[in-house]
Coordinates of C-alpha atoms and ligand atoms in Angstrom, one line a residue:
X1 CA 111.7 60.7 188.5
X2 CA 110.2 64.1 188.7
X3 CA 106.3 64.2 189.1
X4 CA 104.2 67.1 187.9
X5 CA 102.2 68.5 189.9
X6 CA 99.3 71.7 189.6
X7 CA 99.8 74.5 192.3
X8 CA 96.4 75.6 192.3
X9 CA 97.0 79.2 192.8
X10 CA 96.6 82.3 190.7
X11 CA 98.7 84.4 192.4
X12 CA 101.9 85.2 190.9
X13 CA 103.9 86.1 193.8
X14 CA 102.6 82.8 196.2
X15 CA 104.0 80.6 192.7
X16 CA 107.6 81.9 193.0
X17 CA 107.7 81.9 196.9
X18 CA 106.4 78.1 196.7
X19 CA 108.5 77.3 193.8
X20 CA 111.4 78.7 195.8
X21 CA 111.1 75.9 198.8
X22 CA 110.4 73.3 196.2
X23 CA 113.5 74.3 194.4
X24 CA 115.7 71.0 195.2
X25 CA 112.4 69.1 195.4
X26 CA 111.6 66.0 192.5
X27 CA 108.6 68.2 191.6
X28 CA 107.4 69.9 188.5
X29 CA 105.1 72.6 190.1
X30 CA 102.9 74.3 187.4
X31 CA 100.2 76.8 188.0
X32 CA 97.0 76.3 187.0
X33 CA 97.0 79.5 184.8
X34 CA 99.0 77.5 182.7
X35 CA 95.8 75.7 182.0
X36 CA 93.1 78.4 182.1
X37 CA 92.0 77.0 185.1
X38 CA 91.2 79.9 188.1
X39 CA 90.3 79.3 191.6
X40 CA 86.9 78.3 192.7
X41 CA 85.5 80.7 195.6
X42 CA 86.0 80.7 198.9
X43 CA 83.6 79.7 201.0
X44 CA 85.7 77.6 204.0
X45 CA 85.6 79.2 207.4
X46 CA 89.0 78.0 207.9
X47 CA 92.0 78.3 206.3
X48 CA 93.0 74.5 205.8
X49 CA 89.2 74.1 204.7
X50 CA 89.8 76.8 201.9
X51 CA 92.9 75.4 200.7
X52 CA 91.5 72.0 200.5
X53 CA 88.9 73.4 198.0
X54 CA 91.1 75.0 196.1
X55 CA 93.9 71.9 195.5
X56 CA 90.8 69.5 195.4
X57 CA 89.1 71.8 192.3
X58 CA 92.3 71.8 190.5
X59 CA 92.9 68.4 190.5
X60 CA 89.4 67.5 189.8
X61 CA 89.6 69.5 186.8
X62 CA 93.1 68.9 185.5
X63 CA 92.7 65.0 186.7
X64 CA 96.5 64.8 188.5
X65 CA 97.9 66.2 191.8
X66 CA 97.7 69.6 193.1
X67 CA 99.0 71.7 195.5
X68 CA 97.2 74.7 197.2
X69 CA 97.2 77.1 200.3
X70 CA 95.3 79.5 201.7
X71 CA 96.5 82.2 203.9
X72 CA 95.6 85.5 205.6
X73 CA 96.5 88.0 208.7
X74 CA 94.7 87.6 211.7
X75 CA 94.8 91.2 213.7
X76 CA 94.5 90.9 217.4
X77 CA 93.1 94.3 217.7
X78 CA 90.1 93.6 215.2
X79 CA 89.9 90.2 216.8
X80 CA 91.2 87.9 214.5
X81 CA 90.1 89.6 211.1
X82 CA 90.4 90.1 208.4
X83 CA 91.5 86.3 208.4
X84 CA 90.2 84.2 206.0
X85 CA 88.8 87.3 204.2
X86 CA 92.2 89.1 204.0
X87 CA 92.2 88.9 200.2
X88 CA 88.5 90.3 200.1
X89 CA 88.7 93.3 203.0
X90 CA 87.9 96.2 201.6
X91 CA 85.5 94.2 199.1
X92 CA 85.2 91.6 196.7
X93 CA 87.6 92.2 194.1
X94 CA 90.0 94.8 196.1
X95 CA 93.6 95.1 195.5
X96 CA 96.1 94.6 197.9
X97 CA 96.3 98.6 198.1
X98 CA 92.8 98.8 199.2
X99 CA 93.5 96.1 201.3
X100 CA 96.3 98.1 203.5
X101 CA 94.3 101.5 203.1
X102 CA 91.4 99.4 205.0
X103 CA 93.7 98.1 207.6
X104 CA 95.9 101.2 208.3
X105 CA 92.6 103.3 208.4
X106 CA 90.8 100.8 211.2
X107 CA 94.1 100.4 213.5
X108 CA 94.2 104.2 213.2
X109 CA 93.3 104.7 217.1
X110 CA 95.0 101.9 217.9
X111 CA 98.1 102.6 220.1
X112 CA 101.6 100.7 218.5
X113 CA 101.9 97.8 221.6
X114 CA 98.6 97.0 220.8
X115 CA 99.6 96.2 217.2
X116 CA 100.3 92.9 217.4
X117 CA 99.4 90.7 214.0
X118 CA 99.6 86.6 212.8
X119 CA 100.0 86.0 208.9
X120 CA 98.6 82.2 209.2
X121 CA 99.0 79.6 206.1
X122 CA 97.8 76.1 205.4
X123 CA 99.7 74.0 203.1
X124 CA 97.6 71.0 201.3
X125 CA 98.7 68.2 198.8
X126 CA 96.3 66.2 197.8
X127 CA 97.2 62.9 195.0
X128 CA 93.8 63.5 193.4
X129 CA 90.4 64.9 193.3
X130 CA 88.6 62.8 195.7
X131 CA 92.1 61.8 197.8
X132 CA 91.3 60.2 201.3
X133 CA 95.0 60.9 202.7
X134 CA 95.6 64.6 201.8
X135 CA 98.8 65.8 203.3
X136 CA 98.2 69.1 205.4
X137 CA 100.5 71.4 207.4
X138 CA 100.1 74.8 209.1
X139 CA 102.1 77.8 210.2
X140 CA 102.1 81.6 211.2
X141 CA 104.4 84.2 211.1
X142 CA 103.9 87.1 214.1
X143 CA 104.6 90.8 213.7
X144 CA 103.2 94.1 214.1
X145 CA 101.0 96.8 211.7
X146 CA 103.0 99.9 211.1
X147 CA 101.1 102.8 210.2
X148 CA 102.7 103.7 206.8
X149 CA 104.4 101.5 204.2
X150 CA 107.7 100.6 204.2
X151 CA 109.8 98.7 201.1
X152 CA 108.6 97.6 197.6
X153 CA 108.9 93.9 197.8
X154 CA 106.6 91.1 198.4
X155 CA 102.6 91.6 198.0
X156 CA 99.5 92.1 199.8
X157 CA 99.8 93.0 203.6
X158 CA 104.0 92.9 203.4
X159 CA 104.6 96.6 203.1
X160 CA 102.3 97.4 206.7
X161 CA 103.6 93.7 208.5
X162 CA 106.9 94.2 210.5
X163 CA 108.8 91.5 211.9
X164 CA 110.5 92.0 214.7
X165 CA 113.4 89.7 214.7
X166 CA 114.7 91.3 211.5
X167 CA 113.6 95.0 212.0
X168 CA 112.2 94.6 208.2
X169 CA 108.7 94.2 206.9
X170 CA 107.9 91.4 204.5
X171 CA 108.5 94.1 201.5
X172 CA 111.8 94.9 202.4
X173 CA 112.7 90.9 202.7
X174 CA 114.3 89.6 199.5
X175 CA 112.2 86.4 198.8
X176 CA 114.7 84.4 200.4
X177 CA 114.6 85.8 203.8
X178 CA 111.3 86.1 203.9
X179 CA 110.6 82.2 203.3
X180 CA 112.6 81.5 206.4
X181 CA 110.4 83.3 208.7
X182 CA 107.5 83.4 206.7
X183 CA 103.6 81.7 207.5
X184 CA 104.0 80.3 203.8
X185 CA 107.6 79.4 203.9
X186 CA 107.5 77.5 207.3
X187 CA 103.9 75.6 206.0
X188 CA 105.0 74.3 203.1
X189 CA 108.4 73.5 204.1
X190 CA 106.4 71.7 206.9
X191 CA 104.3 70.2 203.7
X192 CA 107.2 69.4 201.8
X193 CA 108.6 67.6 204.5
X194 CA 105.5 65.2 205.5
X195 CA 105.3 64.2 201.7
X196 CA 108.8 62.9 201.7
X197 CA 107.4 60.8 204.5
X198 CA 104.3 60.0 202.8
X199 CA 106.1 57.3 200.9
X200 CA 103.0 57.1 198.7
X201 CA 102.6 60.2 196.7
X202 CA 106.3 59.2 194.9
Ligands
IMP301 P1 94.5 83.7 199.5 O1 95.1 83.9 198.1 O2 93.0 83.4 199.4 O3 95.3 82.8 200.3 O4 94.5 85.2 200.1 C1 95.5 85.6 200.9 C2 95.5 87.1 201.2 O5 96.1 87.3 202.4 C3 96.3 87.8 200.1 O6 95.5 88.4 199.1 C4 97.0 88.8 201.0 O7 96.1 90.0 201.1 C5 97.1 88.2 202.3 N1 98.4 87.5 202.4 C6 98.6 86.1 202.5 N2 100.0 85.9 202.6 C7 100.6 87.1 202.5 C8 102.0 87.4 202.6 O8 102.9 86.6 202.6 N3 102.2 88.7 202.5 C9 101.2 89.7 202.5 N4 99.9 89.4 202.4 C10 99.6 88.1 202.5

């Protein structure tokens, strides 16, 4: 039987990449735009605390299970940030563009070994709003900030993040390649794979 469940996200490109690795899954994933509903704010310090918040909210509100993440790039030459502030970097509200201009402007000094970058995600299922046995996995993806953009593809930090194994950044990865490497396709293939254990959620 396939159950529905919300994926508490608003962003467009995080629903197909997730969709993608549910794909052969017994799971109707719907986002929660479908249903007016938007993200509460972020106020975790950590990324599995935000995503909590998120999948908890939705399924609070909506009253069935949810699905969330939260993610960001950790840069070892700004010691760790943006991090959980990745989406909010150049300010509350910024777009992605902003976002990149911000970071290529900071690591402008910074010489290219020293370049060095984490995309981390956390993955969280939970059965309901006040669930006691949420299901929660975790991954990063490692790679370097160029200094100008390269490819059209993928959103957010993906045209300045290079990965080195495949000589491509994230926006010259078709969606598919990127979710084998990627922080969000290893997490919630991680995810996916500790709820099939989780006998309980099906
Ligand atoms: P979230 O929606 O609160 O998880 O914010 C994550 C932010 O981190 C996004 O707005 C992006 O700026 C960045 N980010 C997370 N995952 C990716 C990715 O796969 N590619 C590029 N940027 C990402």
């Amino acid at each position: 039987m396939t159950q529905r469940v919300i994926l508490a996200t608003g962003n467009e490109s995080k629903v197909k990449e997730i969709r993608a690795i549910f794909d052969d899954f017994a799971l109707e994933l719907l986002p929660q735009t479908a249903f007016g509903l938007e993200s509460p704010e972020e106020t975790g310090r950590t990324f599995v605390e935000n995503a909590l918040q998120k999948a908890v909210f939705a399924a609070t509100q909506l009253g069935v299970s949810a699905i969330a993440d939260d993610s960001g790039i950790a840069v070892d030459a700004l010691n760790g940030r943006p991090g959980v502030w990745s989406a909010r970097y150049a300010g509350q509200g910024a777009t992605d563009d902003q976002n990149v201009d911000r970071l290529l402007y900071e690591l402008r000094h910074v010489p290219d070994e020293k370049r060095t970058a984490c995309f981390h995600c956390a993955a969280v299922f939970v059965h309901s709003g006040d669930d006691k046995r949420a299901v929660i996995a975790e991954a990063i993806w490692r790679g370097k900030i160029l200094r100008e953009r390269r490819g059209i593809g993928g959103f957010g930090y993906d045209p300045v993040f290079y990965d080195v194994g495949s000589m491509k950044t994230g926006a010259e990865m078709s969606r598919e390649e990127k979710n084998i490497v990627s922080h969000r396709g290893k997490a919630f293939k991680r995810l996916r794979d500790l709820m099939e254990d989780a006998t309980v959620w099906i």
